[in-house]
CSV table of C-alpha atoms in Angstrom, one decimal:
chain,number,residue,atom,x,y,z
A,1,UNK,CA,-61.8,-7.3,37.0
A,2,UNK,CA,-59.8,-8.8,40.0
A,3,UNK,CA,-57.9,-11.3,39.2
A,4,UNK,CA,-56.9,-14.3,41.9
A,5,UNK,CA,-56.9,-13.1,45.5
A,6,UNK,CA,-55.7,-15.0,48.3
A,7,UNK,CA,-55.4,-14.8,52.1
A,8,UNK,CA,-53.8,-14.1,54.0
A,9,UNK,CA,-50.2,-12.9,52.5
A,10,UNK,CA,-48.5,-14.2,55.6
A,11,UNK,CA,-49.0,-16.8,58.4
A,12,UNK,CA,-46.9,-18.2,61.5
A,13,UNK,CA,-48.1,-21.0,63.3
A,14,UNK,CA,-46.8,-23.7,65.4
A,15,UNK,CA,-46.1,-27.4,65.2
A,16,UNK,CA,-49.5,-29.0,65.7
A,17,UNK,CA,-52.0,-26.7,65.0
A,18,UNK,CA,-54.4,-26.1,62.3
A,19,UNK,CA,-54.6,-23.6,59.5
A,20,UNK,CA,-57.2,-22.2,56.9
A,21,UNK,CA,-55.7,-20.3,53.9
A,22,UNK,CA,-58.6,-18.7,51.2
A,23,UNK,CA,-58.9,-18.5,47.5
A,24,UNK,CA,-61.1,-16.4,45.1
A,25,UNK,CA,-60.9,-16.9,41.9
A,26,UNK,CA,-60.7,-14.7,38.8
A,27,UNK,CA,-63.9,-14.0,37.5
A,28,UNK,CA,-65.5,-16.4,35.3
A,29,UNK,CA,-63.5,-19.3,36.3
A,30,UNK,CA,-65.0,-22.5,38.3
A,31,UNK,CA,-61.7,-24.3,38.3
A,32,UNK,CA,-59.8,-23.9,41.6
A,33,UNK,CA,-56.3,-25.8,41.8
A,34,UNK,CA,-54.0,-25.3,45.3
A,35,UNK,CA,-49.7,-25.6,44.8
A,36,UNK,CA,-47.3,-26.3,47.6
A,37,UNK,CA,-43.7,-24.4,47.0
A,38,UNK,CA,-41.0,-25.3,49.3
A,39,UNK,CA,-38.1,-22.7,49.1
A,40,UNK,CA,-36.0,-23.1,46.1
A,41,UNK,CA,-38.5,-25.7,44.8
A,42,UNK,CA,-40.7,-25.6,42.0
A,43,UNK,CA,-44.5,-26.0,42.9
A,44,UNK,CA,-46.3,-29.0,43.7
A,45,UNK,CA,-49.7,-30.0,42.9
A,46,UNK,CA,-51.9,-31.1,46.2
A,47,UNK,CA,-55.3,-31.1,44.8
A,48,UNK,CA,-58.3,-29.4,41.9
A,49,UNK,CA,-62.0,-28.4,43.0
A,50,UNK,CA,-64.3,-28.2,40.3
A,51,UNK,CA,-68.6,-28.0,41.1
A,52,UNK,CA,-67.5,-28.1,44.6
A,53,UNK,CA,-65.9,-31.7,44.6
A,54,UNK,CA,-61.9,-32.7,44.9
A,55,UNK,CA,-62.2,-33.5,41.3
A,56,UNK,CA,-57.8,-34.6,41.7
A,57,UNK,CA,-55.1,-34.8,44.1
A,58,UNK,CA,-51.4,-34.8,44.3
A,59,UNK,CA,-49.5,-36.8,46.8
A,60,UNK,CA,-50.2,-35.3,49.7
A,61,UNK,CA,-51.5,-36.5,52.9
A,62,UNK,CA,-55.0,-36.3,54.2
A,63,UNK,CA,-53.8,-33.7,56.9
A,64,UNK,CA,-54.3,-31.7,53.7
A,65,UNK,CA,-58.0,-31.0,52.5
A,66,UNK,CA,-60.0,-28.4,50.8
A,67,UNK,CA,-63.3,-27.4,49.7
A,68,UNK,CA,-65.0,-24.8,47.2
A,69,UNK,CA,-68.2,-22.8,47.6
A,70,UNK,CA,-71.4,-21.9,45.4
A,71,UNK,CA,-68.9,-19.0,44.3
A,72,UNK,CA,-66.0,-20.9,43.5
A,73,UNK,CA,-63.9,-19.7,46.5
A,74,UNK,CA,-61.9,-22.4,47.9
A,75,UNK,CA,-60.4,-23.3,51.0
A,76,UNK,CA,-57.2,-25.3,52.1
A,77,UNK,CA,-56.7,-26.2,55.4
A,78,UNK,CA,-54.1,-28.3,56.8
A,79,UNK,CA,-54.0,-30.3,60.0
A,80,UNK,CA,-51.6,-30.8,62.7
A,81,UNK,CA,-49.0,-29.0,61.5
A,82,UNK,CA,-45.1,-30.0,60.4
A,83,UNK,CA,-42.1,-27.9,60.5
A,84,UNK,CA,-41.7,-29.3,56.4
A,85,UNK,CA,-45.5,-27.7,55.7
A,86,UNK,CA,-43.6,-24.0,55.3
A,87,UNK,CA,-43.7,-23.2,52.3
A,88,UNK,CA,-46.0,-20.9,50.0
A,89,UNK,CA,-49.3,-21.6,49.2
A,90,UNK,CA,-50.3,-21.0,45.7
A,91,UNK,CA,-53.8,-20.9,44.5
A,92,UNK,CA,-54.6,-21.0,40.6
A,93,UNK,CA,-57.7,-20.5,38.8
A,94,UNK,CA,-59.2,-21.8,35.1
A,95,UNK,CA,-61.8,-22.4,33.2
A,96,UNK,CA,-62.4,-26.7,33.7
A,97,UNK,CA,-60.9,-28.0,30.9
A,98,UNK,CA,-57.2,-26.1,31.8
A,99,UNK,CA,-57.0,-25.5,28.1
A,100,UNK,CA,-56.8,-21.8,28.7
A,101,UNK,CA,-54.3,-20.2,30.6
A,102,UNK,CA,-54.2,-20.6,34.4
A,103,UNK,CA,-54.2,-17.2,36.6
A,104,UNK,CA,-52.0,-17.8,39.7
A,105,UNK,CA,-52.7,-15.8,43.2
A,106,UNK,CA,-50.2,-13.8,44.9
A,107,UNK,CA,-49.7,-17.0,47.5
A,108,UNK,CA,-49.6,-17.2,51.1
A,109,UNK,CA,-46.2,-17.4,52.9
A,110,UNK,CA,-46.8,-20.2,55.9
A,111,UNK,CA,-44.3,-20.3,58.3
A,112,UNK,CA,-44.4,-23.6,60.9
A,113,UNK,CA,-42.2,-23.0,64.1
B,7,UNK,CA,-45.8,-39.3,36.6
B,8,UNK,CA,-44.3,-36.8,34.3
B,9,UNK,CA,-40.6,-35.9,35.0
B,10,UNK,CA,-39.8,-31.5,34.1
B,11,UNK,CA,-36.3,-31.4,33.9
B,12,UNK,CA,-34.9,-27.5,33.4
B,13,UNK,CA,-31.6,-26.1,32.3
B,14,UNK,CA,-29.8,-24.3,33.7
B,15,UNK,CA,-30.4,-24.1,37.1
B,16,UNK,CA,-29.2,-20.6,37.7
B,17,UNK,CA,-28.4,-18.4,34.8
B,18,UNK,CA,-25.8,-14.8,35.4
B,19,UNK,CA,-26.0,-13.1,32.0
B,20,UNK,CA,-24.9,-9.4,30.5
B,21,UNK,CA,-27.7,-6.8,29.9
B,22,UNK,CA,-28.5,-7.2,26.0
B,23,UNK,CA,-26.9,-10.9,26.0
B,24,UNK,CA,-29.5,-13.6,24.0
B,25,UNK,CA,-30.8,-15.8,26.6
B,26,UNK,CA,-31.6,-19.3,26.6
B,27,UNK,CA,-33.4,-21.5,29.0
B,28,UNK,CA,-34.4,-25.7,28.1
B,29,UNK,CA,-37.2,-27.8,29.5
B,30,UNK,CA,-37.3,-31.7,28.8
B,31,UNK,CA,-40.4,-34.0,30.1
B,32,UNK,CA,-40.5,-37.3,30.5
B,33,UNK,CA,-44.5,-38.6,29.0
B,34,UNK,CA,-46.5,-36.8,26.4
B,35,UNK,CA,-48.5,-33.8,27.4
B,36,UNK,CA,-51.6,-31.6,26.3
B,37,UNK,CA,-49.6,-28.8,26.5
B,38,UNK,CA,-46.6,-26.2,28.5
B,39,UNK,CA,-46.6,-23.6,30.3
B,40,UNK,CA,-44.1,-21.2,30.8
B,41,UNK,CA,-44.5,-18.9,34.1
B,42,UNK,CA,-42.0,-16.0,35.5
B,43,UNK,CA,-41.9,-15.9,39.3
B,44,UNK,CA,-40.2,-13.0,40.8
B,45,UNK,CA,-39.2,-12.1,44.6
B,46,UNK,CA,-42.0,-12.7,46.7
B,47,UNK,CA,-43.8,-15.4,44.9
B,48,UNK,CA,-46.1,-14.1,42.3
B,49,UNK,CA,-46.3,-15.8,39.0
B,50,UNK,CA,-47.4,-14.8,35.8
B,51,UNK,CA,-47.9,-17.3,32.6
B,52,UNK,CA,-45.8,-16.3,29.4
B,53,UNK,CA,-47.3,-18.9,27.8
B,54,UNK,CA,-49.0,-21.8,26.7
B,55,UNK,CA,-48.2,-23.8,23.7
B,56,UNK,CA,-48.9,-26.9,22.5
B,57,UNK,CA,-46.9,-26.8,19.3
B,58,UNK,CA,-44.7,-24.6,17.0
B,59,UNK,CA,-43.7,-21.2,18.4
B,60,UNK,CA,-45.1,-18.2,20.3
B,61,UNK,CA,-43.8,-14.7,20.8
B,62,UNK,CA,-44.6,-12.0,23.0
B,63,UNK,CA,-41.8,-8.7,22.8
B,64,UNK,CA,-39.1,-9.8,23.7
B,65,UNK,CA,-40.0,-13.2,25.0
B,66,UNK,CA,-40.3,-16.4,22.2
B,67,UNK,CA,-41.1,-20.1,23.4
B,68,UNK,CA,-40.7,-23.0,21.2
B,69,UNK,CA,-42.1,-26.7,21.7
B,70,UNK,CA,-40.3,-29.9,20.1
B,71,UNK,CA,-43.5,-32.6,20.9
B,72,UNK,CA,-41.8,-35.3,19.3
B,73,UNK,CA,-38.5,-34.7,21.3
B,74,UNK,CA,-40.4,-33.9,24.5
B,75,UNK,CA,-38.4,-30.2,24.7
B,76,UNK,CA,-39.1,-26.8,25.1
B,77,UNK,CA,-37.3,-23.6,24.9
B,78,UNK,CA,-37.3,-20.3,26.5
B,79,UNK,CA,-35.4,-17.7,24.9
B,80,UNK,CA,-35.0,-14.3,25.7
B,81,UNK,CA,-33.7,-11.7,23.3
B,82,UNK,CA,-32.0,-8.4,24.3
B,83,UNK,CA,-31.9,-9.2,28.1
B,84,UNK,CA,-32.5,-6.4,30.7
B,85,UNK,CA,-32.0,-6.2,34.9
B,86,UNK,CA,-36.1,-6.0,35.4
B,87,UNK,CA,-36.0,-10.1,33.1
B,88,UNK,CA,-34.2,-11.2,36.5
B,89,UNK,CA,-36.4,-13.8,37.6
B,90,UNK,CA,-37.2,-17.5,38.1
B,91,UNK,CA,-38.8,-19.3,34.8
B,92,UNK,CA,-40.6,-22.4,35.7
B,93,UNK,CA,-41.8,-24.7,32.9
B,94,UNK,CA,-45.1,-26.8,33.8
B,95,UNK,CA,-46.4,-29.5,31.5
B,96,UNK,CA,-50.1,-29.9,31.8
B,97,UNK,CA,-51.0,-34.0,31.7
B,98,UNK,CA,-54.5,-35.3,30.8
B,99,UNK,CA,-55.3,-37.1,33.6
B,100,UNK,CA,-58.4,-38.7,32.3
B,101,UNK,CA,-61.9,-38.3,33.5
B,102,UNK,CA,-61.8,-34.7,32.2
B,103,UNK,CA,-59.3,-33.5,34.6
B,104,UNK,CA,-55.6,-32.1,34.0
B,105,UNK,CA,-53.4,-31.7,36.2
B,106,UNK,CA,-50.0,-29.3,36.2
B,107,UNK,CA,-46.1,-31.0,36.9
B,108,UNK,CA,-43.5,-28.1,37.3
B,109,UNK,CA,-40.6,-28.2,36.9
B,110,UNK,CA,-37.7,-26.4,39.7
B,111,UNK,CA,-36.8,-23.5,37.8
B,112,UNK,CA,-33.9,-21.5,36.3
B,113,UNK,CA,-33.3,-18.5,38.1
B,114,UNK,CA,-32.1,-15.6,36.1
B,115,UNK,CA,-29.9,-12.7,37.0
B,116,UNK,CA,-29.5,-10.4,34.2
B,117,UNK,CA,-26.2,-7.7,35.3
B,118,UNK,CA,-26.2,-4.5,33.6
């Protein structure tokens, strides 16, 4: 049974530009929740898909969206890229009501030159 | 918003020293999390409680609800226990949905 996969491990874009990192989720969950963690920080919440719907969201701006497929997969991308976007990407999954433990991803490293 | 406070912020210890480390939260939760990140960025949940006490090995968490506090402790330390701990208190956010406020982490070095 895999657990949370996500890709890709690393990344390097530049200021401006567009990026699309990818979440699977452990099997059996439907929840999908994506975490923003600057170096030395702890995470940050930016937003939960559930049935394919944003179902929260941190406070994070609309350059930052995602979605979720039939599968549960999920998607963040980010728009027009900032130097203060670096950070690692973290994906979690659950079952909807987050009353059971959440399975973290390995994270993608972004780097934003 | 609910405020994760964590102490320390960096923690040196002996190999075999009894280990300690406190989170405090500012509004009344669902439940905790405690998670161990290690170089590189994986994390792995210790645990979730809600109330009382829960132990794994050499790992035991406690919960005060009333005092809003929680506690890490780590008994017979060891080198491979170096890692950040990151506490994360899980809010009802209504309409069925939860969300997950973390605090910064304590990173450990254990010496041996």
């Amino acid at each position: 049974d895999a657990g949370v996969t996500q890709s890709p491990t690393h990344l390097i874009k530049t200021r401006g530009q567009q990026v699309t990192l990818r979440c699977s989720p452990k099997s059996g969950h439907d929840t999908v929740s994506w975490y923003q963690q600057a170096l030395g920080q702890g995470p940050q919440f930016i937003f939960q898909y559930y049935e394919e719907e944003e179902r929260q969201r941190g406070n994070f701006p609309d350059r930052f969206s995602g979605h979720q497929f039939p599968n549960y997969s999920s998607e963040l991308n980010v728009n027009a890229l900032l130097l203060g976007d670096s950070a690692l990407y973290l994906c979690a999954s659950s079952y909807p009501t987050l009353t059971d433990t959440q399975y973290f991803g390995p994270g993608t490293r972004l780097t934003v030159l | 918003k609910n405020e994760v406070e964590q102490s320390p912020q960096n923690l040196t210890a002996q190999e075999g020293e009894f280990i300690t480390i406190n989170c405090s939260y500012s509004v009344g939760i669902s439940a905790l999390h405690w998670l161990q990140q290690h170089p590189g960025g994986g994390i792995v949940s210790l645990f979730m409680l809600s109330s009382g006490k829960k132990k794994h090995g050499r790992l035991i968490a406690t919960i005060n609800i009333q005092e809003k506090h929680s506690s890490l402790h780590i008994t017979a330390s060891h080198p491979r226990d170096s890692a950040v701990y990151i506490c994360a208190v899980l809010d009802h956010s209504g309409a069925g949905s939860y969300q997950l406020t973390f605090g910064k982490g304590t990173k450990l070095s254990v010496i041996p």
